[in-house]
Short mmCIF file of the C-alpha atoms (twelve columns), coordinates in Angstrom:
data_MODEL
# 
_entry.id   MODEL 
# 
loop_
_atom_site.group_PDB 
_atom_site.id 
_atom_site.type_symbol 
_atom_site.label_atom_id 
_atom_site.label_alt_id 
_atom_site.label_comp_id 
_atom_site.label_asym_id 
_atom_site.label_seq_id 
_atom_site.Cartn_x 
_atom_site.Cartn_y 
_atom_site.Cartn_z 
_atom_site.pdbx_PDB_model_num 
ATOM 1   C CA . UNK A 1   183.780 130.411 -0.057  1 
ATOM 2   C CA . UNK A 2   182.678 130.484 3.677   1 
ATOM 3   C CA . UNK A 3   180.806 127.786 3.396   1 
ATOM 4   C CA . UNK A 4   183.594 125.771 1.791   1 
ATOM 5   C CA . UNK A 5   186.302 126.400 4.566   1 
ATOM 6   C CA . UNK A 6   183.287 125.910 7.035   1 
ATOM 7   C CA . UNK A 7   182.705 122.667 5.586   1 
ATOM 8   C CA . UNK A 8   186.630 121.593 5.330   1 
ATOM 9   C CA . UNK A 9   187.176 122.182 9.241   1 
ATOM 10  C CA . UNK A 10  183.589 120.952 10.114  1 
ATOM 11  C CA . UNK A 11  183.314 117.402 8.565   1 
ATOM 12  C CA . UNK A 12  187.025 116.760 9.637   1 
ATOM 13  C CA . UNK A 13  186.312 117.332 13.060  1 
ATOM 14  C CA . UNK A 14  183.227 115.593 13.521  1 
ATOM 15  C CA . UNK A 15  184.744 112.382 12.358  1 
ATOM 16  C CA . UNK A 16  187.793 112.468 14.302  1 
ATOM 17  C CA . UNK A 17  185.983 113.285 17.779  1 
ATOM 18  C CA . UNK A 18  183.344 109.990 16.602  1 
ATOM 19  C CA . UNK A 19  186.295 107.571 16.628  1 
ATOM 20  C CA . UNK A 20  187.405 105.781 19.902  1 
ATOM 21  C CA . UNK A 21  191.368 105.596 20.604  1 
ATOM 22  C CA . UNK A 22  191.393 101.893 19.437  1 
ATOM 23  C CA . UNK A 23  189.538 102.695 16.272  1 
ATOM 24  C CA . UNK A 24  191.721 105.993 15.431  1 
ATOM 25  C CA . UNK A 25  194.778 103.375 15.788  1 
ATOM 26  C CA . UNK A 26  193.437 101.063 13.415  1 
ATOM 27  C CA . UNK A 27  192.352 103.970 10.661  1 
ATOM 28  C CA . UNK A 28  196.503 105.119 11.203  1 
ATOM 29  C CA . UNK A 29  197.531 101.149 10.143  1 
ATOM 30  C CA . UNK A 30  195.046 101.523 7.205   1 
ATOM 31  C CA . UNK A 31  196.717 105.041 6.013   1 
ATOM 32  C CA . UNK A 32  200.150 103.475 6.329   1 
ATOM 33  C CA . UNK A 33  198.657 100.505 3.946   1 
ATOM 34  C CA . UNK A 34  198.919 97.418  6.379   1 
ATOM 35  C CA . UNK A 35  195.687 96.437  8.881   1 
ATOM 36  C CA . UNK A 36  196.770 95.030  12.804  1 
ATOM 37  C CA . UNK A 37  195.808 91.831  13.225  1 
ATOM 38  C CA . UNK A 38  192.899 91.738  16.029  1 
ATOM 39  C CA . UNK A 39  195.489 89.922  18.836  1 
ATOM 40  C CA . UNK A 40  196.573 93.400  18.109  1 
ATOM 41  C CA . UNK A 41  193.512 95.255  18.855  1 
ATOM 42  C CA . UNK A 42  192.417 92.927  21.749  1 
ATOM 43  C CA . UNK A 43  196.519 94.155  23.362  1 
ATOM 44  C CA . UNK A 44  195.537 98.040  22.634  1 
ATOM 45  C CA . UNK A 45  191.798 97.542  23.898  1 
ATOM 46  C CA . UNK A 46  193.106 95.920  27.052  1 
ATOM 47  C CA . UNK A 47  195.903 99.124  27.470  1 
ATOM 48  C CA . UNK A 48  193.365 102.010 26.972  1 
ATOM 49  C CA . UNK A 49  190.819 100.298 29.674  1 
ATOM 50  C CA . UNK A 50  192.761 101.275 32.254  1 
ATOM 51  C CA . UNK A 51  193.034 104.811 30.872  1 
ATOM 52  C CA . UNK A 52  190.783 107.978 31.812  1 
ATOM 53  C CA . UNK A 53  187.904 108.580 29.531  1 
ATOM 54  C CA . UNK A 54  188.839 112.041 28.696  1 
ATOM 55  C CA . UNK A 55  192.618 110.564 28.325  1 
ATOM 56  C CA . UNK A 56  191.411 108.033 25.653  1 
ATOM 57  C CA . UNK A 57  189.747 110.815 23.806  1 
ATOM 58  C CA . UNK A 58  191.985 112.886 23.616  1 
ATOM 59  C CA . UNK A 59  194.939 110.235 22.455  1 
ATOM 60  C CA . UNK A 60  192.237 109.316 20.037  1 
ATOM 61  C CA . UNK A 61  191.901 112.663 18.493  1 
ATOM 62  C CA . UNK A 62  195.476 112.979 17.930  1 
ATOM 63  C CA . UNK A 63  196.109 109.195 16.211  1 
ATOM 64  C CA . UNK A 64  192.982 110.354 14.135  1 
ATOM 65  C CA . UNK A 65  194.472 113.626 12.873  1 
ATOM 66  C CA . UNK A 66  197.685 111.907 11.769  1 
ATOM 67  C CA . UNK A 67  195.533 109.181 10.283  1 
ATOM 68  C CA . UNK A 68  193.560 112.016 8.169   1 
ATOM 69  C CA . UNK A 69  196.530 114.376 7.256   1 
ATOM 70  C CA . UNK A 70  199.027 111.745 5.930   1 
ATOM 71  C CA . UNK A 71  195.999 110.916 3.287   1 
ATOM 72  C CA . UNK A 72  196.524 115.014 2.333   1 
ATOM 73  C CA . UNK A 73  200.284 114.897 2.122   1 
ATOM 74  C CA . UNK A 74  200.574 111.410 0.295   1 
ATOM 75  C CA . UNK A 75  197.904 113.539 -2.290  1 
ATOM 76  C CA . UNK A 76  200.024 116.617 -2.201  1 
ATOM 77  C CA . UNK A 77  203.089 114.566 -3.310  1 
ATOM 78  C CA . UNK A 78  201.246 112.296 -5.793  1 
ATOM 79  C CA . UNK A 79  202.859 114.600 -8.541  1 
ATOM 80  C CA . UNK A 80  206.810 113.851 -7.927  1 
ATOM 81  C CA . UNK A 81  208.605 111.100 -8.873  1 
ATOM 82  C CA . UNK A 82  210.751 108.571 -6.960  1 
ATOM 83  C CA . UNK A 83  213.850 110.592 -8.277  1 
ATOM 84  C CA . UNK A 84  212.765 113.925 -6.896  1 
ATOM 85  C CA . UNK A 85  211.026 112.420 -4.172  1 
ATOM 86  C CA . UNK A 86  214.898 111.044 -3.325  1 
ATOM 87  C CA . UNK A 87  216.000 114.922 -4.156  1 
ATOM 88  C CA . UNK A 88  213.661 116.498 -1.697  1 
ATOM 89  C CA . UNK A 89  214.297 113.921 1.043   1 
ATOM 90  C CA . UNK A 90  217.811 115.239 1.485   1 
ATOM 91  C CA . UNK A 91  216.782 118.971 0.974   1 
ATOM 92  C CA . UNK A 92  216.269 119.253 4.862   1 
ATOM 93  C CA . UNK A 93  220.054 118.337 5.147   1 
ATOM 94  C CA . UNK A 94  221.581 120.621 2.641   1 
ATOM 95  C CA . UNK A 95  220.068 123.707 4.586   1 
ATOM 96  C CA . UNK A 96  223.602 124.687 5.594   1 
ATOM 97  C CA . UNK A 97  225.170 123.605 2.450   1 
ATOM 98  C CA . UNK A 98  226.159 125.622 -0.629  1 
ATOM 99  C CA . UNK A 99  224.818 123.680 -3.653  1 
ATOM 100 C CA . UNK A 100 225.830 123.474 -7.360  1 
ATOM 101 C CA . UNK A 101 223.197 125.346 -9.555  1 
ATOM 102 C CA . UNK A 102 222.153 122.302 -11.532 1 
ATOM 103 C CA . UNK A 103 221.526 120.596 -7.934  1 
ATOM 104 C CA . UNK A 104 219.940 123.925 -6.450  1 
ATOM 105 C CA . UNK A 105 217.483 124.084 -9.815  1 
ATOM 106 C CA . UNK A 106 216.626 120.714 -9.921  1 
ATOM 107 C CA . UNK A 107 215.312 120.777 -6.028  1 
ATOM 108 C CA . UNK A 108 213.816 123.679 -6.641  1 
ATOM 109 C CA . UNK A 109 211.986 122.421 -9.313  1 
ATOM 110 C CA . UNK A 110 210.762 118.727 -7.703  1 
ATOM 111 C CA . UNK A 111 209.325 121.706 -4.623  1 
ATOM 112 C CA . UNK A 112 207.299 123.537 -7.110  1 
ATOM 113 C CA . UNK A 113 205.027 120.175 -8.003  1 
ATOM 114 C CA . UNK A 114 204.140 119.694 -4.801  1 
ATOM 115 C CA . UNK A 115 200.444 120.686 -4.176  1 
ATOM 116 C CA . UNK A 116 200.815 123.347 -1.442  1 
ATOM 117 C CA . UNK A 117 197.593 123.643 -0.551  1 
ATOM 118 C CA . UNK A 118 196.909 120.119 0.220   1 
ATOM 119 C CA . UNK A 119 200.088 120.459 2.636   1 
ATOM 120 C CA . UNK A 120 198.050 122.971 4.172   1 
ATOM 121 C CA . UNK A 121 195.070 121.141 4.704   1 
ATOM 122 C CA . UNK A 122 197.299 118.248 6.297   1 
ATOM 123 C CA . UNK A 123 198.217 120.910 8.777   1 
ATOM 124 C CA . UNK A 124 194.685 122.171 9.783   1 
ATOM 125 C CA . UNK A 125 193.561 118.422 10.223  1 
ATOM 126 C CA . UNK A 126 196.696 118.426 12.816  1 
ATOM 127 C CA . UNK A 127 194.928 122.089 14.391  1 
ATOM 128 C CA . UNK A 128 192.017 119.951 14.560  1 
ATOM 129 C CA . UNK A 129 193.244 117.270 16.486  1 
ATOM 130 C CA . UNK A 130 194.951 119.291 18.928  1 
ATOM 131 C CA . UNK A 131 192.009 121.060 19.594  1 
ATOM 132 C CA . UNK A 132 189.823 118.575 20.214  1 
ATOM 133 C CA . UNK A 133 191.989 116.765 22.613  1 
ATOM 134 C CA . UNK A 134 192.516 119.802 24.407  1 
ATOM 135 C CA . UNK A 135 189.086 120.001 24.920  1 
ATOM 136 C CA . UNK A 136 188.410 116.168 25.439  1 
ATOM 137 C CA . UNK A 137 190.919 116.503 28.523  1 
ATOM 138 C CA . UNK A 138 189.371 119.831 30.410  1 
ATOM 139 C CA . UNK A 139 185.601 118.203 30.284  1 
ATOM 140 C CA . UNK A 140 186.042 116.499 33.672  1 
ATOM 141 C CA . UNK A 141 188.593 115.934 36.111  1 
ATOM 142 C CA . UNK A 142 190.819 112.618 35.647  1 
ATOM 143 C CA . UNK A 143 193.847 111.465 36.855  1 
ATOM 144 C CA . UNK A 144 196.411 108.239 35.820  1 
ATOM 145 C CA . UNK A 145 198.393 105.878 37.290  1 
ATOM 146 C CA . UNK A 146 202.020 105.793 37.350  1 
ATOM 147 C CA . UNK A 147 203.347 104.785 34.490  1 
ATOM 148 C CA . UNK A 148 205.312 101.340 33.655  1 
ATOM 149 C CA . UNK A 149 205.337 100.608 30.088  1 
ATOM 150 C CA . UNK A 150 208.566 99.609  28.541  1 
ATOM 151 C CA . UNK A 151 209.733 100.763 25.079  1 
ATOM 152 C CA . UNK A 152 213.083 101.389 23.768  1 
ATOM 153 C CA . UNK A 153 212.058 105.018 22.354  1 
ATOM 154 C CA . UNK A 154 210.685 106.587 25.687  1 
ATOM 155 C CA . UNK A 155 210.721 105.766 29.361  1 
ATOM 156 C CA . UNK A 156 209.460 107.262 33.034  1 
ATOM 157 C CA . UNK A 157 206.042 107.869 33.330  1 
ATOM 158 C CA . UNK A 158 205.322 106.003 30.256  1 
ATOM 159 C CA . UNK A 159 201.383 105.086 30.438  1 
ATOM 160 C CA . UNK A 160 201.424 103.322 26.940  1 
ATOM 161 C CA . UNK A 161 203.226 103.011 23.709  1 
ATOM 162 C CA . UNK A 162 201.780 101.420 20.322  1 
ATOM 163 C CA . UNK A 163 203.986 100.518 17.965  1 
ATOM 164 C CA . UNK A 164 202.142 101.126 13.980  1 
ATOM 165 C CA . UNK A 165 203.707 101.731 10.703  1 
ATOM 166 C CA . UNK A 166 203.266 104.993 10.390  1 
ATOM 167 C CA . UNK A 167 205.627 105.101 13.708  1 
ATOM 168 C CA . UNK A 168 205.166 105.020 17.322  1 
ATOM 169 C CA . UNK A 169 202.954 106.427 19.118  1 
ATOM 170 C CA . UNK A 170 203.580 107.434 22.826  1 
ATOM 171 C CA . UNK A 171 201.290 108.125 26.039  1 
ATOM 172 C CA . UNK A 172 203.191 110.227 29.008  1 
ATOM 173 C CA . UNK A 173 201.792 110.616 31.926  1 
ATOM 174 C CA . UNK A 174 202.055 113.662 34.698  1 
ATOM 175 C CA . UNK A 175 205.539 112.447 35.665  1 
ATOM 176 C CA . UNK A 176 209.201 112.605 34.230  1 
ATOM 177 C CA . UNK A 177 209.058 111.193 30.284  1 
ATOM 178 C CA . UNK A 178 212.031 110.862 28.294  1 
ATOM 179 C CA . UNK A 179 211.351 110.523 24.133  1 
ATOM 180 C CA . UNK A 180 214.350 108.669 22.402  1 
ATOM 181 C CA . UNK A 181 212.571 107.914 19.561  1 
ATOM 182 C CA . UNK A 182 210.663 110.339 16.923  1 
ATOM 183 C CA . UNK A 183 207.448 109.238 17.239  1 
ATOM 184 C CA . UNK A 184 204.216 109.483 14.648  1 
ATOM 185 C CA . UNK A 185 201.992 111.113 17.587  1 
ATOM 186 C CA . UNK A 186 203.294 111.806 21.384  1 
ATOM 187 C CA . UNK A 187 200.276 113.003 23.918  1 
ATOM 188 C CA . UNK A 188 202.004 114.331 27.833  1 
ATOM 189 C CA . UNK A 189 200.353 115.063 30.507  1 
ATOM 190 C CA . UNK A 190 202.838 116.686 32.251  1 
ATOM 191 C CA . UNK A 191 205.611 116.732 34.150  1 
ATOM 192 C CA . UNK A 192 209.333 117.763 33.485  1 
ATOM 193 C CA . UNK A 193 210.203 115.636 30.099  1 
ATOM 194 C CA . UNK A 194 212.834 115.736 28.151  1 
ATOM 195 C CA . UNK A 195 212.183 115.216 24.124  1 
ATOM 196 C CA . UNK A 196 216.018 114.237 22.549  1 
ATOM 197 C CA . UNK A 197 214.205 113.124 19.197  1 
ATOM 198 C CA . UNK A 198 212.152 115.350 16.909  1 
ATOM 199 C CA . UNK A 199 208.842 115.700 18.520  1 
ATOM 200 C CA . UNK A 200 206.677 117.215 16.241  1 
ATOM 201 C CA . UNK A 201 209.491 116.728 13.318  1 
ATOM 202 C CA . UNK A 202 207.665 115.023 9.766   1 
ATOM 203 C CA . UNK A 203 211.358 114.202 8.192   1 
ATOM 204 C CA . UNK A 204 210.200 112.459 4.409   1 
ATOM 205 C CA . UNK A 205 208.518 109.374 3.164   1 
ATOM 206 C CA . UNK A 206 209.616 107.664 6.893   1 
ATOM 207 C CA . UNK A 207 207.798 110.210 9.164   1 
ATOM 208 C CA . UNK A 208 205.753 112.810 6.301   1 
ATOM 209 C CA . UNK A 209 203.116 113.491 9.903   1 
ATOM 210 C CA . UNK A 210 204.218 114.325 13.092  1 
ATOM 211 C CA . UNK A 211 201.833 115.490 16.122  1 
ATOM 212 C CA . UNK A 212 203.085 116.318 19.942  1 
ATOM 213 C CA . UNK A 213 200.972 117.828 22.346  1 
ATOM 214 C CA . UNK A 214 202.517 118.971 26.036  1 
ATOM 215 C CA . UNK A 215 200.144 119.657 28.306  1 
ATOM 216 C CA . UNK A 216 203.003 121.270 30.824  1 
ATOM 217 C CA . UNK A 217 206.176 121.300 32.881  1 
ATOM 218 C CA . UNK A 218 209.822 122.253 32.586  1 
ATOM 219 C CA . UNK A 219 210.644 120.262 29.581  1 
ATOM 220 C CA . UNK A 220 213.425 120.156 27.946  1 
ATOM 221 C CA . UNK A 221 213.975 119.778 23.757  1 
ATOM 222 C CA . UNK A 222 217.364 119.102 22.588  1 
ATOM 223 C CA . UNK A 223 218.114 117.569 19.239  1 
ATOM 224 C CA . UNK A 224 220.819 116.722 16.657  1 
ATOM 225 C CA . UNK A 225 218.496 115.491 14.092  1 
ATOM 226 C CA . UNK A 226 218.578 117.217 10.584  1 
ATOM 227 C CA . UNK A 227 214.574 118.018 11.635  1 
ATOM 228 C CA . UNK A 228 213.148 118.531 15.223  1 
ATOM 229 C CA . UNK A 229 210.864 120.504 17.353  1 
ATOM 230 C CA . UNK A 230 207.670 121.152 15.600  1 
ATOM 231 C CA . UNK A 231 208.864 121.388 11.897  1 
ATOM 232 C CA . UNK A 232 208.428 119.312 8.200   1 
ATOM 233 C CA . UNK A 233 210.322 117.996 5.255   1 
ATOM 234 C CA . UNK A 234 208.074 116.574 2.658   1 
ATOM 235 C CA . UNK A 235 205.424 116.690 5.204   1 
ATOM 236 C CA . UNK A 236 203.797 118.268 8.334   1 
ATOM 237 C CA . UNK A 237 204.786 118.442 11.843  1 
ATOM 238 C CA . UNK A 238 203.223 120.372 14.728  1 
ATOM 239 C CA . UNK A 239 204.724 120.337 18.692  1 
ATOM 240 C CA . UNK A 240 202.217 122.183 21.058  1 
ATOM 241 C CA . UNK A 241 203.710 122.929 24.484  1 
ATOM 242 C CA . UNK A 242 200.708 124.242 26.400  1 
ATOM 243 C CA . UNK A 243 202.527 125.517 29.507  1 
ATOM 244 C CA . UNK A 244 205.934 125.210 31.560  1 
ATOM 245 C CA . UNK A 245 209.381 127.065 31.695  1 
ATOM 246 C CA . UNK A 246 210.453 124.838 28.544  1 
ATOM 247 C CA . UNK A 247 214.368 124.926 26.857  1 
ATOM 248 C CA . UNK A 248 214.703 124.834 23.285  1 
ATOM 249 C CA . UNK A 249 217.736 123.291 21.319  1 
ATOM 250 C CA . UNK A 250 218.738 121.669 18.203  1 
ATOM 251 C CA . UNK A 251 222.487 121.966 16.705  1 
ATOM 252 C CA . UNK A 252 221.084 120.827 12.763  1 
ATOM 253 C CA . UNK A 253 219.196 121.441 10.356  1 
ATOM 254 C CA . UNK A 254 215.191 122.462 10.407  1 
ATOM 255 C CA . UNK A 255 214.153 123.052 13.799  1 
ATOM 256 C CA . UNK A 256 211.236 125.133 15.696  1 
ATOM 257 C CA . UNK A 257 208.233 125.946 13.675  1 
ATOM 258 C CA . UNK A 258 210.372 125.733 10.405  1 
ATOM 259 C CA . UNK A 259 209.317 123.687 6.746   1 
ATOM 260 C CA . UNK A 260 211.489 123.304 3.631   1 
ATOM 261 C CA . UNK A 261 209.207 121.093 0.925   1 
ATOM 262 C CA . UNK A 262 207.068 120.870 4.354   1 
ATOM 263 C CA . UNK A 263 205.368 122.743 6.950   1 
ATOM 264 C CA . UNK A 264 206.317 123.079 10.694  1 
ATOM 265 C CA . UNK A 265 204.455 124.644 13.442  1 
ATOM 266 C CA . UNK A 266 205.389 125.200 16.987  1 
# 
């Protein structure tokens, strides 16, 4: 049995610290179904050259974990159908409500087929990821210039922002950051952000992997979203705030390290 788990964090990890930040991107398109097209690829190669080594590592590790654990939660959910799939979806919304029993059994009922410990394993390939791009970015000394990337979900010291189907994907760097947008994967360097959507949140079919990694600062999380701040409905999500005097608030629904049909970690 040692062997096994050995073997389930081992192989995982090798794999995701072997791709390069371009090639973890396109492996995300892939899990979402669709390919970029290589104008595509030329754009993201031409945006991560001007990017640290250890920076593009460690953005590369984290794309690559989502990449690998939405393959575990689609298999986890291969058992439901569209109908309870639906059911589920709304589950994280009805937290506060009081349900009918024939509503409240048939929920509870679409959550029992889901394979639990594939869910799991979605989460450890997020543990992974975050581990080796903490380690990617404390190999050397870097540093980045200031960031001026436009996007309508995030703004400040953006240093880059891809757009894929399996959502965004956001780059902060050491400055000020504000995150509009829930995002598939957000990697900051620093800096006193402010997060006003999810980070970290899987919410269903939309967003089933979520992944943000802080390195540090007075940030602030604040969120009227039914899930936010490092938590999962029919999926995983993970938020990892290394360091900082940080504020934590959400008025709805699933928030901080919290899963219903899901897991959350914060």
């Amino acid at each position: 049995m040692a062997g096994l788990i050995d073997l389930r964090w081992t192989r995982p990890r090798k794999d995701m610290a072997a791709l390069s930040a371009v090639d973890a991107l396109v492996r995300l398109w892939k899990a979402s179904g669709q390919r970029p097209g290589l104008e595509t690829i030329r754009t993201w190669q031409e945006i991560l050259n001007g990017l640290p080594g250890p920076v593009q590592s460690a953005l590369a590790a984290l794309v690559a974990g989502v990449a690998s654990a939405r393959g575990e939660v689609r298999s986890a959910l291969r058992g439901l159908t569209p109908t309870e799939l639906s059911d589920l979806a709304q589950a994280g919304g009805l937290v506060r409500e009081t349900l009918e029993e024939r509503q409240a059994r048939r929920i509870a009922a679409a959550a029992l087929k889901i394979d639990r410990e594939r869910m799991a394993i979605a989460m450890e390939r997020l543990l992974i990821a975050t581990e080796l791009a903490r380690n990617s970015l404390n190999v050397e000394a870097w540093s980045t210039p200031p960031g001026n990337v436009r996007s309508a979900g995030a703004d400040g010291d953006l240093l880059a922002a891809f757009e894929t189907p399996a959502g965004p994907v956001f780059l902060g760097g050491p400055g000020r950051t504000v995150y509009r947008e829930p995002a598939a994967a957000i990697l900051d360097l620093g800096g006193d952000d402010v997060y006003e959507a999810g980070a970290g949140a899987a919410r269903g079919p939309g967003l089933p992997v979520s992944i943000c990694l802080d390195l540090g600062g007075a940030d602030q999380y604040t969120a009227e979203d039914d899930v936010a701040q490092g938590s999962g409905s029919l999926g995983v999500g993970l938020l990892v705030d290394i360091a900082g005097n940080d504020w934590y608030v959400s008025s709805n629904g699933l928030c901080q390290g919290c899963g219903i049909t899901g897991i959350g970690v914060l």
